[in-house]
Amino acid sequence: MSKREDSVGHVWQHLILIVMVLVTVYPILWVLTVAFSGQQNLAFIDLPADPTLGDRLRAIIPWPEQVTMSNFVAVFRDQPFGRWLLNSVVVSAATTLVGVFLACTAAYAFSRFNFPGRRAGMMSFLISQMFPGTLTLIPLYIIIVEWLRLGSNYLGLVLMYATIAIPFCVWMLKGYFDTIPRELEESALIDGASPAMIFWKIILPLAKPAVAVTALFSFMTAWNEFILALTIMDKESMYTAPVGLRFFVGGFAEQQWGFFAAGSIVAALPVVVLFLMLQRYLISGLTAGSVKG
Amino acid sequence: MAGVIFDRVNKCYGDTEVIRELNLEIRDQEFMVLVGPSGCGKSTALRMIAGLEEITGGQIRIGDRVVNNVAPKDRDIAMVFQSYALYPHMSVRENMDFGLRLKKMDRGEMDQRIDEASRILGIEKLLERRPKHLSGGQRQRVAVGRAIVRQPSVFLFDEPLSNLDAKLRVQMRAEITGLQHRLKTTTIYVTHDQVEAMTMGHRIAVLHDGDLQQVGTPLELYETPRNLFVARFIGTPPMNFFRATIADDGARLTADGVELPVHDSLRRITQGRSGKEVMVGIRPENLYDVKRQTDHPTARIRLKVALVETLGHEVLVHGHFGSDERETDPSKLLVGKVDPHSEPELNQEIEMQARLDSLHLYDPETEARLGEEGE
Ligand SMILES: Nc1ncnc2c1ncn2[C@@H]1O[C@H](COP(=O)(O)OP(=O)(O)OP(=O)(O)O)[C@@H](O)[C@H]1O
Ligand SMILES: [Mg+2]
């Protein structure tokens, strides 16, 4: 009897989940449809004056008339999307490197050493996370563009993104470092390792999952960011992918939804690939537990 | 090979003093056990030898070198931690040669040392495994192996057996003692388990609240504990104590319902102290069945049985002496040993005999042992 109840319960669960999945996937299907339709407009069916139910259904089901790669080819050939993508790659990769390196070293110091300002430092990182990011827009603009004169420059954007990513990364990594038993380091110390060697050979390899999470976080912070990039990248040749995409639509010129969709898909790919590659670490990194011997 | 000397060593964390004026010499090739209850400072003492804790005052010498300001790696020691502290991301072999590689030892020598150590410890087949895939006992062996391959002049062990189950603990106890016997490396071994201390050490140092209580061979500590703390700490079941008054110019000890003639060997202590109180200590094996034949001088004590513990080869009887309200008075509780087959009933009044030539007398105020060296 209980078995029957179970399976009825499952039906409901499945129904709810299926609806949720449709809600989530529907917009993505539209993007895919528009991208592969070869057209630029969102509505690729012209409803007749007196549409039947079938016509209406046809209009909301995301399915292209024909499948073509022309939009993908065009964004790279006719539009400078390749250049923007490259900018994004450079900026995101640099942000990841700078962010993860600084976060690792800072988090290790916060985790292991006692120095004046340790608590204050951690707290200020935490507090900086409590304000909306746009709040830092103006001070960052003044520092990076007006003082350092790094407008429309990779370095300027990388500095900005690192500033945003580092506090979270430090907290994440410190939390993980804290779970690594000190005795491992003491043992290494007796074995004759220097503090630097302990950091590189013992701590970092053990913290791989947390490093993977922070690396991905830094990368995505930079890759998806729009407002800061729009603010300081003035030259069209220095746009990042999200900024460039924005100029396909929303201007006064013709709306190029096809380019927008195709570009979005291309831009989403690296993140998907990274997720798949780091999946193994992500699970253990997010549930950051102690390193059992 | 080298001895280790604590010369008036102090250790403070802020205002709290966790080691006070520790003077202790560990001789070359000796197996010294530091034992004491939790929090007494034994790990701290060991970690000061290793160089993992600063020394607040005094000197520690390894061999004839003052090591207060020597880095851990230059002290020529190896340490086995309670948690083993094996590097989880390295294989057993890498764990063992990590320190050797840092010393830039050549591969041949390294392999030879690892082969030898793993053969001694029976871990040859595990060399390529990660610590995660080892049992507790195997990890323990690897941790010991990692210490051996360094061929240090001093081994330091911090409660290395406390994570093992009882049976394995007994086995590893024997293995570690055997190993020390073979390698003859000076060893300092920390434990809170007095059985481990008694069975393993050449000598034992008992610590309590940062103070050294007594140093001696296991037998010395068992037979002549210098104060009440050591007397209570060493031996299972622990020594019985009760307060008694000296009477008849030192000829008798009296307590509620108990009359014990003072044996000649103790007369020197009790003489001329009539009316004074002493703490009388008697080990459970010296309080036994009246039926048992014995050549030693004994006196009888009546007990009301409160608990009977059958251990197979012997039976422990817990009982109260004296008359009024004794059931609730723990200071009147004595533990003795009786024959396996004479099972006394609960609440029964029984007679036991106490061996008079092996009583221990302590000053109730200073808690120091009276007599021989205690005066
Ligand atoms: N970093 C520290 N700061 C302050 N007090 C400390 C610190 N480390 C240890 N102590 C104190 O020093 C005392 C001795 O500690 P220690 O670790 O040496 O005890 P132990 O004898 O090894 O005990 P256990 O058997 O529980 O391991 C304890 O009272 C402990 O609270
Ligand atoms: Mg300890």
Coordinates of N, CA and C in Angstrom, one line a residue, chain A residues 181 183-194 197 201-203 205-206 291-293, chain B residues 47 52 72-73 77 79 81 83 85-90 98-99 102 131-132 139 146 150:
Chain A
P181 N 44.6 20.6 8.9 CA 45.2 20.5 10.2 C 46.6 21.2 10.2
E183 N 48.9 20.4 12.1 CA 49.9 19.4 12.3 C 50.6 19.0 11.0
L184 N 49.9 19.1 9.9 CA 50.5 18.8 8.6 C 51.7 19.8 8.4
E185 N 51.4 21.0 8.7 CA 52.4 22.0 8.5 C 53.6 21.9 9.5
E186 N 53.2 21.5 10.7 CA 54.3 21.3 11.7 C 55.1 20.1 11.3
S187 N 54.5 19.1 10.8 CA 55.2 18.0 10.3 C 56.2 18.3 9.2
A188 N 55.7 19.2 8.3 CA 56.5 19.6 7.2 C 57.7 20.5 7.6
L189 N 57.4 21.3 8.7 CA 58.4 22.1 9.2 C 59.5 21.3 9.8
I190 N 59.2 20.2 10.5 CA 60.2 19.4 11.1 C 60.9 18.7 9.9
D191 N 60.2 18.3 8.9 CA 60.8 17.7 7.7 C 61.8 18.6 7.0
G192 N 61.7 19.9 7.3 CA 62.7 20.8 6.7 C 62.1 21.7 5.6
A193 N 60.8 21.8 5.5 CA 60.2 22.7 4.5 C 60.1 24.1 5.0
S194 N 60.4 25.1 4.0 CA 60.2 26.5 4.4 C 58.8 26.9 4.3
M197 N 57.5 26.8 0.9 CA 57.3 25.4 0.4 C 56.1 24.7 1.0
K201 N 53.5 23.3 -1.6 CA 53.6 21.9 -1.7 C 52.6 21.2 -0.8
I202 N 52.1 21.8 0.3 CA 51.2 21.1 1.2 C 49.8 21.8 1.1
I203 N 49.8 23.0 1.4 CA 48.5 23.7 1.5 C 47.7 23.8 0.2
P205 N 48.0 22.2 -2.8 CA 47.5 21.0 -3.4 C 46.3 20.5 -2.6
L206 N 46.3 20.7 -1.3 CA 45.2 20.2 -0.5 C 43.9 21.0 -0.6
V291 N 40.2 18.1 5.6 CA 41.0 17.2 4.8 C 41.3 16.0 5.7
K292 N 40.7 14.9 5.4 CA 40.9 13.7 6.2 C 42.2 13.0 5.7
G293 N 42.9 12.5 6.6 CA 44.2 11.9 6.3 C 44.0 10.7 5.5
Chain B
R47 N 56.4 19.6 22.4 CA 56.4 20.5 21.2 C 57.6 21.5 21.4
L52 N 58.3 23.5 18.0 CA 57.0 24.0 17.5 C 56.4 25.0 18.5
P72 N 63.1 23.9 13.9 CA 62.7 22.5 14.1 C 63.5 21.6 13.2
K73 N 63.8 22.0 11.9 CA 64.4 21.1 11.0 C 65.9 20.8 11.4
I77 N 65.4 15.8 15.0 CA 64.4 15.1 15.7 C 63.4 14.6 14.7
M79 N 59.0 13.5 14.7 CA 57.9 13.5 15.6 C 56.7 12.8 14.9
F81 N 52.7 12.4 15.3 CA 51.6 13.1 15.9 C 50.5 12.2 16.2
S83 N 47.4 12.6 15.4 CA 46.6 12.5 14.2 C 47.4 11.9 13.0
A85 N 49.3 13.1 11.0 CA 49.7 14.2 10.1 C 50.4 13.7 8.9
L86 N 49.8 12.6 8.3 CA 50.4 12.2 7.0 C 49.9 13.2 5.9
Y87 N 50.7 13.5 4.9 CA 50.3 14.4 3.8 C 49.3 13.6 2.9
P88 N 48.0 14.1 2.9 CA 46.9 13.3 2.3 C 47.1 13.2 0.8
H89 N 47.8 14.1 0.2 CA 47.9 14.1 -1.3 C 49.2 13.4 -1.8
M90 N 49.9 12.8 -0.9 CA 51.1 12.1 -1.3 C 51.0 10.6 -1.0
F98 N 59.6 12.7 1.8 CA 59.4 14.2 1.7 C 60.6 14.9 2.4
G99 N 60.9 14.5 3.6 CA 61.9 15.2 4.4 C 63.3 14.9 3.8
L102 N 64.0 17.0 0.8 CA 64.3 18.3 1.1 C 65.8 18.4 1.6
P131 N 47.3 7.8 1.9 CA 46.9 7.6 3.3 C 45.4 7.3 3.4
K132 N 44.6 7.9 2.6 CA 43.2 7.8 2.7 C 42.8 6.3 2.5
R139 N 48.2 3.5 8.9 CA 48.6 4.9 9.0 C 49.6 5.2 10.1
R146 N 57.8 7.2 8.7 CA 58.3 8.5 8.3 C 59.3 9.1 9.3
R150 N 64.2 9.2 8.8 CA 65.1 10.4 9.0 C 66.3 10.1 9.8

